[in-house]
Every structure is written in structure tokens, then in C-alpha cells.
Amino acid sequence: MKTKFMKKIFLLSVLTLGFGISGQAHADYSDMFKNEIMQELLNTTSSSQGKSYGKSSLTFTQDGSTDGLETLVATYPKSQQKEIRASLKQLYDSFPQVAHSVGIPTNDLSSAVAAVIAGAYMAYNNISLNDDYVKPMANQFKAHLENSGFFDGMSNREKKSMYDQMVMVGMTLAVGQSLNQSNPNSQTTAQLREAGKQILEAILKVDADRVRITAQGISY
């Protein structure tokens, strides 16, 4: 998600999220996927091919809950949590502008999946991603997830928590990758690559080397 707006939050990312990355911050990217609801979604994205369900709603309304934020903050040492909470919230609050710039809706789980995949893909491959590639990918996820049957009966709050976590991790990776491209560091590059690999393989269940994102969307 290559946007001018991201440049404005590079410094924030450096100061509070540990780029060039600490071992603790690195661990946090994969820890988000230990969330029970999140793990079910990961299983859904790779196991429901060919199945037919009624369409599920991927959208939710903002209700003021902060479960997703607190889930991520809790993975950091208590001494860092105040700064991390503020940083993650600012990254989250910046997402609507980023989403608008690439043509995807907010408050929609397909956009959140696209955001975290885009961030992980950028981090793994040490590249920027063309804005025009994000919407086709989000549309692919929307078509797939609407027919997964997974979201039937899920509460508004559960959807928001899942969305919030994916958006914040995706934004963190995208900003970190953009920052590292501006000021390259071999250790940071290696750690971003590993974080991207873990996320791509957790969600897509394929080797990260197989993943391609182009103007046609995602393939693997």
C-alpha cells in the first residue's frame, strides 16, 4: 500500500514498534494468529474451496470496542504497552485514508485480509506494492469469504476484533517495510521477511515463495 500518507507515520513506527525489529516485536506478528476466532478464519480461507453456503456478511458497525487492539497490546511487556497502544491506534486510525486511496471499503473483513496479506507480501519480498493491485485482491477474498459460511452467527464485536487485528498488523508491516526501504538495514530486512513469511503461510497455507500479487489479484 504505497501511499504518501504512510511517510507521515514512519517515525511513529520506528519509535514505538521497534523497527529495526526487536525479538519481541517480531514475535507479535505471529502471536495474533493464536486468537481462536482468527485461527478459524485462517482455516476457512484454505479449506472451504468448492463448498456452497449462503452468503455471509463481512461487514460490521463500529461499536467502540477495543478487543482487537488490546489483544495485540497484551503481547508486549507492560512497560511498553502504553506507547504501543497509542501507536497501534494511530496506525488503525490512518487506515480509512489508506483504504480510500486504494479503493477498498472500511469495516469489511475482506479489506482487512487484503491489508494484512499486502503488508506481509511487501515485507517478505522487500518491495512496495502498487496501489492498483489491492482492490482486485480484496474482491477475491470477498467472493471467497462471503461463501465460506464461517461468519454466520458471528457477533458484530467478534468481526470488529478480527478486522482490527488484521488492519493493525498489516499497517505495521507496510509502514515498517516502507521505512526499511528508505533506510535499509540487513537485519531488519531479514526480520521483516520472516514476519511476512509466517503470516502469508499461516493464512494461505502455501509456501510464501508461491504467492504473487498483480493487477489481476492474488495467485498462489
PDB file of C-alpha atoms in Angstrom:
ATOM      1  CA  MET A   1       0.000   0.000   0.000  1.00  0.00           C
ATOM      2  CA  LYS A   2       2.313   2.679  -1.251  1.00  0.00           C
ATOM      3  CA  THR A   3       0.816   5.990  -0.203  1.00  0.00           C
ATOM      4  CA  LYS A   4       2.203   9.418   0.609  1.00  0.00           C
ATOM      5  CA  PHE A   5       0.293   9.274   3.875  1.00  0.00           C
ATOM      6  CA  MET A   6       2.433   6.410   5.135  1.00  0.00           C
ATOM      7  CA  LYS A   7       5.517   8.590   5.057  1.00  0.00           C
ATOM      8  CA  LYS A   8       3.942  10.719   7.773  1.00  0.00           C
ATOM      9  CA  ILE A   9       3.801   7.797  10.187  1.00  0.00           C
ATOM     10  CA  PHE A  10       7.218   6.249   9.532  1.00  0.00           C
ATOM     11  CA  LEU A  11       8.737   7.953  12.555  1.00  0.00           C
ATOM     12  CA  LEU A  12       5.919   6.798  14.807  1.00  0.00           C
ATOM     13  CA  SER A  13       6.525   3.229  13.696  1.00  0.00           C
ATOM     14  CA  VAL A  14      10.237   3.481  14.452  1.00  0.00           C
ATOM     15  CA  LEU A  15       9.772   4.921  17.908  1.00  0.00           C
ATOM     16  CA  THR A  16       7.094   2.589  19.235  1.00  0.00           C
ATOM     17  CA  LEU A  17       7.039  -0.643  17.250  1.00  0.00           C
ATOM     18  CA  GLY A  18      10.719  -1.470  17.377  1.00  0.00           C
ATOM     19  CA  PHE A  19      11.892  -1.212  13.767  1.00  0.00           C
ATOM     20  CA  GLY A  20      14.775  -2.394  13.184  1.00  0.00           C
ATOM     21  CA  ILE A  21      12.820  -5.020  14.854  1.00  0.00           C
ATOM     22  CA  SER A  22      13.257  -6.387  18.351  1.00  0.00           C
ATOM     23  CA  GLY A  23      12.664 -10.054  19.004  1.00  0.00           C
ATOM     24  CA  GLN A  24       9.547  -9.131  20.991  1.00  0.00           C
ATOM     25  CA  ALA A  25       8.013  -7.129  18.170  1.00  0.00           C
ATOM     26  CA  HIS A  26       8.821  -9.888  15.694  1.00  0.00           C
ATOM     27  CA  ALA A  27       7.004 -12.427  17.826  1.00  0.00           C
ATOM     28  CA  ASP A  28       3.909 -10.255  17.973  1.00  0.00           C
ATOM     29  CA  TYR A  29       3.126 -10.675  14.276  1.00  0.00           C
ATOM     30  CA  SER A  30       2.606 -14.401  14.584  1.00  0.00           C
ATOM     31  CA  ASP A  31       1.090 -14.235  18.073  1.00  0.00           C
ATOM     32  CA  MET A  32      -2.017 -12.515  16.708  1.00  0.00           C
ATOM     33  CA  PHE A  33      -2.890 -15.728  14.912  1.00  0.00           C
ATOM     34  CA  LYS A  34      -3.198 -17.625  18.191  1.00  0.00           C
ATOM     35  CA  ASN A  35      -6.549 -15.887  18.671  1.00  0.00           C
ATOM     36  CA  GLU A  36      -9.226 -18.606  18.492  1.00  0.00           C
ATOM     37  CA  ILE A  37     -11.557 -16.735  16.138  1.00  0.00           C
ATOM     38  CA  MET A  38      -8.644 -15.691  13.945  1.00  0.00           C
ATOM     39  CA  GLN A  39      -7.439 -19.279  13.658  1.00  0.00           C
ATOM     40  CA  GLU A  40     -10.863 -20.358  12.489  1.00  0.00           C
ATOM     41  CA  LEU A  41     -10.730 -17.712   9.777  1.00  0.00           C
ATOM     42  CA  LEU A  42      -7.315 -18.935   8.668  1.00  0.00           C
ATOM     43  CA  ASN A  43      -8.677 -22.446   8.384  1.00  0.00           C
ATOM     44  CA  THR A  44     -11.657 -21.114   6.435  1.00  0.00           C
ATOM     45  CA  THR A  45      -9.562 -19.331   3.816  1.00  0.00           C
ATOM     46  CA  SER A  46      -7.834 -22.552   2.845  1.00  0.00           C
ATOM     47  CA  SER A  47     -10.472 -25.251   3.438  1.00  0.00           C
ATOM     48  CA  SER A  48     -13.786 -24.042   2.014  1.00  0.00           C
ATOM     49  CA  GLN A  49     -12.924 -24.214  -1.676  1.00  0.00           C
ATOM     50  CA  GLY A  50     -15.715 -25.932  -3.583  1.00  0.00           C
ATOM     51  CA  LYS A  51     -18.247 -25.735  -0.770  1.00  0.00           C
ATOM     52  CA  SER A  52     -21.534 -23.889  -1.205  1.00  0.00           C
ATOM     53  CA  TYR A  53     -23.139 -21.805   1.503  1.00  0.00           C
ATOM     54  CA  GLY A  54     -25.487 -18.861   1.701  1.00  0.00           C
ATOM     55  CA  LYS A  55     -23.634 -15.572   1.561  1.00  0.00           C
ATOM     56  CA  SER A  56     -22.299 -14.335   4.884  1.00  0.00           C
ATOM     57  CA  SER A  57     -21.972 -10.674   5.778  1.00  0.00           C
ATOM     58  CA  LEU A  58     -18.371  -9.498   6.094  1.00  0.00           C
ATOM     59  CA  THR A  59     -19.282  -6.050   7.375  1.00  0.00           C
ATOM     60  CA  PHE A  60     -19.783  -4.695  10.867  1.00  0.00           C
ATOM     61  CA  THR A  61     -20.543  -1.393  12.553  1.00  0.00           C
ATOM     62  CA  GLN A  62     -18.085   0.483  14.723  1.00  0.00           C
ATOM     63  CA  ASP A  63     -19.192  -0.001  18.328  1.00  0.00           C
ATOM     64  CA  GLY A  64     -16.304   1.470  20.313  1.00  0.00           C
ATOM     65  CA  SER A  65     -14.945  -1.919  21.392  1.00  0.00           C
ATOM     66  CA  THR A  66     -11.155  -2.292  21.526  1.00  0.00           C
ATOM     67  CA  ASP A  67     -10.750  -6.056  21.913  1.00  0.00           C
ATOM     68  CA  GLY A  68      -8.509  -6.382  18.866  1.00  0.00           C
ATOM     69  CA  LEU A  69      -6.234  -3.560  19.983  1.00  0.00           C
ATOM     70  CA  GLU A  70      -5.914  -4.954  23.489  1.00  0.00           C
ATOM     71  CA  THR A  71      -5.185  -8.451  22.162  1.00  0.00           C
ATOM     72  CA  LEU A  72      -2.147  -7.112  20.312  1.00  0.00           C
ATOM     73  CA  VAL A  73      -1.033  -4.768  23.086  1.00  0.00           C
ATOM     74  CA  ALA A  74      -1.093  -7.633  25.587  1.00  0.00           C
ATOM     75  CA  THR A  75       1.691  -9.415  23.681  1.00  0.00           C
ATOM     76  CA  TYR A  76       4.152  -6.647  24.614  1.00  0.00           C
ATOM     77  CA  PRO A  77       5.863  -6.146  28.003  1.00  0.00           C
ATOM     78  CA  LYS A  78       3.803  -3.989  30.334  1.00  0.00           C
ATOM     79  CA  SER A  79       6.465  -1.289  30.295  1.00  0.00           C
ATOM     80  CA  GLN A  80       5.871  -0.799  26.533  1.00  0.00           C
ATOM     81  CA  GLN A  81       2.110  -1.178  26.393  1.00  0.00           C
ATOM     82  CA  LYS A  82       1.114   2.476  26.774  1.00  0.00           C
ATOM     83  CA  GLU A  83       3.311   3.551  23.848  1.00  0.00           C
ATOM     84  CA  ILE A  84       2.378   0.542  21.751  1.00  0.00           C
ATOM     85  CA  ARG A  85      -1.341   1.106  22.317  1.00  0.00           C
ATOM     86  CA  ALA A  86      -1.070   4.723  21.166  1.00  0.00           C
ATOM     87  CA  SER A  87       0.999   3.759  18.125  1.00  0.00           C
ATOM     88  CA  LEU A  88      -1.276   0.943  17.024  1.00  0.00           C
ATOM     89  CA  LYS A  89      -4.335   3.153  17.459  1.00  0.00           C
ATOM     90  CA  GLN A  90      -2.793   5.837  15.256  1.00  0.00           C
ATOM     91  CA  LEU A  91      -1.951   3.262  12.597  1.00  0.00           C
ATOM     92  CA  TYR A  92      -5.514   1.929  12.825  1.00  0.00           C
ATOM     93  CA  ASP A  93      -6.991   5.410  12.598  1.00  0.00           C
ATOM     94  CA  SER A  94      -4.928   6.033   9.452  1.00  0.00           C
ATOM     95  CA  PHE A  95      -6.355   3.006   7.674  1.00  0.00           C
ATOM     96  CA  PRO A  96      -9.552   4.635   6.323  1.00  0.00           C
ATOM     97  CA  GLN A  97      -7.450   7.099   4.337  1.00  0.00           C
ATOM     98  CA  VAL A  98      -5.244   4.298   3.039  1.00  0.00           C
ATOM     99  CA  ALA A  99      -8.293   2.165   2.179  1.00  0.00           C
ATOM    100  CA  HIS A 100      -9.888   5.052   0.299  1.00  0.00           C
ATOM    101  CA  SER A 101      -6.692   5.633  -1.678  1.00  0.00           C
ATOM    102  CA  VAL A 102      -6.639   2.022  -2.921  1.00  0.00           C
ATOM    103  CA  GLY A 103     -10.399   1.757  -3.456  1.00  0.00           C
ATOM    104  CA  ILE A 104     -11.435  -0.745  -0.770  1.00  0.00           C
ATOM    105  CA  PRO A 105     -14.157  -0.314   1.877  1.00  0.00           C
ATOM    106  CA  THR A 106     -13.585   0.004   5.593  1.00  0.00           C
ATOM    107  CA  ASN A 107     -15.422  -2.082   8.199  1.00  0.00           C
ATOM    108  CA  ASP A 108     -15.279  -5.080   5.857  1.00  0.00           C
ATOM    109  CA  LEU A 109     -13.322  -8.221   6.697  1.00  0.00           C
ATOM    110  CA  SER A 110     -12.247  -8.763   3.098  1.00  0.00           C
ATOM    111  CA  SER A 111     -10.415  -5.425   3.222  1.00  0.00           C
ATOM    112  CA  ALA A 112      -8.684  -6.427   6.456  1.00  0.00           C
ATOM    113  CA  VAL A 113      -7.498  -9.712   4.957  1.00  0.00           C
ATOM    114  CA  ALA A 114      -6.218  -7.834   1.914  1.00  0.00           C
ATOM    115  CA  ALA A 115      -4.423  -5.357   4.186  1.00  0.00           C
ATOM    116  CA  VAL A 116      -2.580  -7.968   6.215  1.00  0.00           C
ATOM    117  CA  ILE A 117      -1.697 -10.003   3.122  1.00  0.00           C
ATOM    118  CA  ALA A 118      -0.437  -6.887   1.336  1.00  0.00           C
ATOM    119  CA  GLY A 119       1.711  -5.906   4.309  1.00  0.00           C
ATOM    120  CA  ALA A 120       3.112  -9.412   4.673  1.00  0.00           C
ATOM    121  CA  TYR A 121       3.798  -9.694   0.943  1.00  0.00           C
ATOM    122  CA  MET A 122       5.682  -6.395   0.940  1.00  0.00           C
ATOM    123  CA  ALA A 123       7.701  -7.413   3.990  1.00  0.00           C
ATOM    124  CA  TYR A 124       8.536 -10.870   2.663  1.00  0.00           C
ATOM    125  CA  ASN A 125       9.628  -9.659  -0.764  1.00  0.00           C
ATOM    126  CA  ASN A 126      11.207  -6.362   0.353  1.00  0.00           C
ATOM    127  CA  ILE A 127       9.128  -4.389  -2.143  1.00  0.00           C
ATOM    128  CA  SER A 128       6.427  -1.735  -2.404  1.00  0.00           C
ATOM    129  CA  LEU A 129       3.050  -2.833  -3.747  1.00  0.00           C
ATOM    130  CA  ASN A 130       1.210  -0.974  -6.479  1.00  0.00           C
ATOM    131  CA  ASP A 131      -1.975   0.583  -5.080  1.00  0.00           C
ATOM    132  CA  ASP A 132      -3.945  -0.772  -8.039  1.00  0.00           C
ATOM    133  CA  TYR A 133      -3.223  -4.363  -7.015  1.00  0.00           C
ATOM    134  CA  VAL A 134      -5.034  -4.172  -3.672  1.00  0.00           C
ATOM    135  CA  LYS A 135      -8.667  -3.839  -4.786  1.00  0.00           C
ATOM    136  CA  PRO A 136      -8.660  -6.919  -7.088  1.00  0.00           C
ATOM    137  CA  MET A 137      -7.179  -8.955  -4.242  1.00  0.00           C
ATOM    138  CA  ALA A 138      -9.774  -7.679  -1.760  1.00  0.00           C
ATOM    139  CA  ASN A 139     -12.534  -8.574  -4.216  1.00  0.00           C
ATOM    140  CA  GLN A 140     -11.166 -12.121  -4.461  1.00  0.00           C
ATOM    141  CA  PHE A 141     -11.207 -12.515  -0.693  1.00  0.00           C
ATOM    142  CA  LYS A 142     -14.698 -11.031  -0.507  1.00  0.00           C
ATOM    143  CA  ALA A 143     -16.103 -13.528  -3.007  1.00  0.00           C
ATOM    144  CA  HIS A 144     -14.437 -16.408  -1.185  1.00  0.00           C
ATOM    145  CA  LEU A 145     -15.229 -15.410   2.391  1.00  0.00           C
ATOM    146  CA  GLU A 146     -18.862 -14.489   1.692  1.00  0.00           C
ATOM    147  CA  ASN A 147     -19.394 -18.095   0.641  1.00  0.00           C
ATOM    148  CA  SER A 148     -17.390 -19.698   3.435  1.00  0.00           C
ATOM    149  CA  GLY A 149     -20.266 -19.977   5.915  1.00  0.00           C
ATOM    150  CA  PHE A 150     -17.849 -19.062   8.691  1.00  0.00           C
ATOM    151  CA  PHE A 151     -19.344 -15.700   9.585  1.00  0.00           C
ATOM    152  CA  ASP A 152     -22.917 -16.894  10.104  1.00  0.00           C
ATOM    153  CA  GLY A 153     -23.763 -16.176  13.724  1.00  0.00           C
ATOM    154  CA  MET A 154     -20.582 -14.223  14.441  1.00  0.00           C
ATOM    155  CA  SER A 155     -21.237 -11.152  16.544  1.00  0.00           C
ATOM    156  CA  ASN A 156     -20.538  -7.606  15.450  1.00  0.00           C
ATOM    157  CA  ARG A 157     -17.910  -7.344  18.193  1.00  0.00           C
ATOM    158  CA  GLU A 158     -16.114 -10.506  17.063  1.00  0.00           C
ATOM    159  CA  LYS A 159     -15.958  -9.261  13.486  1.00  0.00           C
ATOM    160  CA  LYS A 160     -14.600  -5.912  14.616  1.00  0.00           C
ATOM    161  CA  SER A 161     -11.918  -7.543  16.769  1.00  0.00           C
ATOM    162  CA  MET A 162     -10.752  -9.714  13.875  1.00  0.00           C
ATOM    163  CA  TYR A 163     -10.768  -6.766  11.476  1.00  0.00           C
ATOM    164  CA  ASP A 164      -8.903  -4.513  13.884  1.00  0.00           C
ATOM    165  CA  GLN A 165      -6.103  -7.024  14.460  1.00  0.00           C
ATOM    166  CA  MET A 166      -5.541  -7.667  10.771  1.00  0.00           C
ATOM    167  CA  VAL A 167      -5.595  -3.971   9.888  1.00  0.00           C
ATOM    168  CA  MET A 168      -3.099  -3.060  12.593  1.00  0.00           C
ATOM    169  CA  VAL A 169      -0.678  -5.848  11.751  1.00  0.00           C
ATOM    170  CA  GLY A 170      -0.987  -5.132   8.029  1.00  0.00           C
ATOM    171  CA  MET A 171      -0.338  -1.428   8.551  1.00  0.00           C
ATOM    172  CA  THR A 172       2.606  -2.139  10.857  1.00  0.00           C
ATOM    173  CA  LEU A 173       4.257  -4.376   8.279  1.00  0.00           C
ATOM    174  CA  ALA A 174       3.583  -1.987   5.401  1.00  0.00           C
ATOM    175  CA  VAL A 175       4.951   1.006   7.270  1.00  0.00           C
ATOM    176  CA  GLY A 176       7.935  -0.951   8.542  1.00  0.00           C
ATOM    177  CA  GLN A 177       8.742  -2.187   5.059  1.00  0.00           C
ATOM    178  CA  SER A 178       8.458   1.284   3.558  1.00  0.00           C
ATOM    179  CA  LEU A 179      10.712   2.663   6.273  1.00  0.00           C
ATOM    180  CA  ASN A 180      13.266  -0.075   5.731  1.00  0.00           C
ATOM    181  CA  GLN A 181      13.340   0.663   2.011  1.00  0.00           C
ATOM    182  CA  SER A 182      14.148   4.279   2.817  1.00  0.00           C
ATOM    183  CA  ASN A 183      16.857   3.335   5.327  1.00  0.00           C
ATOM    184  CA  PRO A 184      17.919  -0.241   4.510  1.00  0.00           C
ATOM    185  CA  ASN A 185      19.212  -2.466   7.272  1.00  0.00           C
ATOM    186  CA  SER A 186      20.067  -6.095   6.592  1.00  0.00           C
ATOM    187  CA  GLN A 187      18.883  -7.351   9.972  1.00  0.00           C
ATOM    188  CA  THR A 188      15.595  -5.512   9.682  1.00  0.00           C
ATOM    189  CA  THR A 189      15.124  -6.826   6.153  1.00  0.00           C
ATOM    190  CA  ALA A 190      15.645 -10.403   7.364  1.00  0.00           C
ATOM    191  CA  GLN A 191      13.252  -9.983  10.287  1.00  0.00           C
ATOM    192  CA  LEU A 192      10.557  -8.375   8.152  1.00  0.00           C
ATOM    193  CA  ARG A 193      10.955 -11.189   5.642  1.00  0.00           C
ATOM    194  CA  GLU A 194      10.447 -13.798   8.347  1.00  0.00           C
ATOM    195  CA  ALA A 195       7.389 -11.991   9.740  1.00  0.00           C
ATOM    196  CA  GLY A 196       5.907 -11.762   6.249  1.00  0.00           C
ATOM    197  CA  LYS A 197       6.605 -15.434   5.619  1.00  0.00           C
ATOM    198  CA  GLN A 198       4.859 -16.515   8.817  1.00  0.00           C
ATOM    199  CA  ILE A 199       1.740 -14.524   8.039  1.00  0.00           C
ATOM    200  CA  LEU A 200       1.470 -15.483   4.364  1.00  0.00           C
ATOM    201  CA  GLU A 201       1.898 -19.160   5.158  1.00  0.00           C
ATOM    202  CA  ALA A 202      -0.466 -19.060   8.162  1.00  0.00           C
ATOM    203  CA  ILE A 203      -3.280 -17.525   6.126  1.00  0.00           C
ATOM    204  CA  LEU A 204      -2.778 -19.023   2.677  1.00  0.00           C
ATOM    205  CA  LYS A 205      -1.347 -22.428   3.672  1.00  0.00           C
ATOM    206  CA  VAL A 206       1.232 -22.360   0.864  1.00  0.00           C
ATOM    207  CA  ASP A 207       4.937 -21.589   0.648  1.00  0.00           C
ATOM    208  CA  ALA A 208       5.391 -17.820   0.685  1.00  0.00           C
ATOM    209  CA  ASP A 209       7.517 -18.038  -2.473  1.00  0.00           C
ATOM    210  CA  ARG A 210       4.432 -19.119  -4.424  1.00  0.00           C
ATOM    211  CA  VAL A 211       2.388 -16.021  -3.613  1.00  0.00           C
ATOM    212  CA  ARG A 212       2.036 -13.384  -6.330  1.00  0.00           C
ATOM    213  CA  ILE A 213       0.018 -10.167  -6.223  1.00  0.00           C
ATOM    214  CA  THR A 214      -0.579  -8.434  -9.559  1.00  0.00           C
ATOM    215  CA  ALA A 215      -3.171  -6.265 -11.294  1.00  0.00           C
ATOM    216  CA  GLN A 216      -5.303  -9.439 -11.572  1.00  0.00           C
ATOM    217  CA  GLY A 217      -5.210 -10.023  -7.818  1.00  0.00           C
ATOM    218  CA  ILE A 218      -3.540 -12.722  -5.777  1.00  0.00           C
ATOM    219  CA  SER A 219      -2.417 -16.138  -7.006  1.00  0.00           C
ATOM    220  CA  TYR A 220      -0.564 -18.984  -5.311  1.00  0.00           C
TER     221      TYR A 220
END
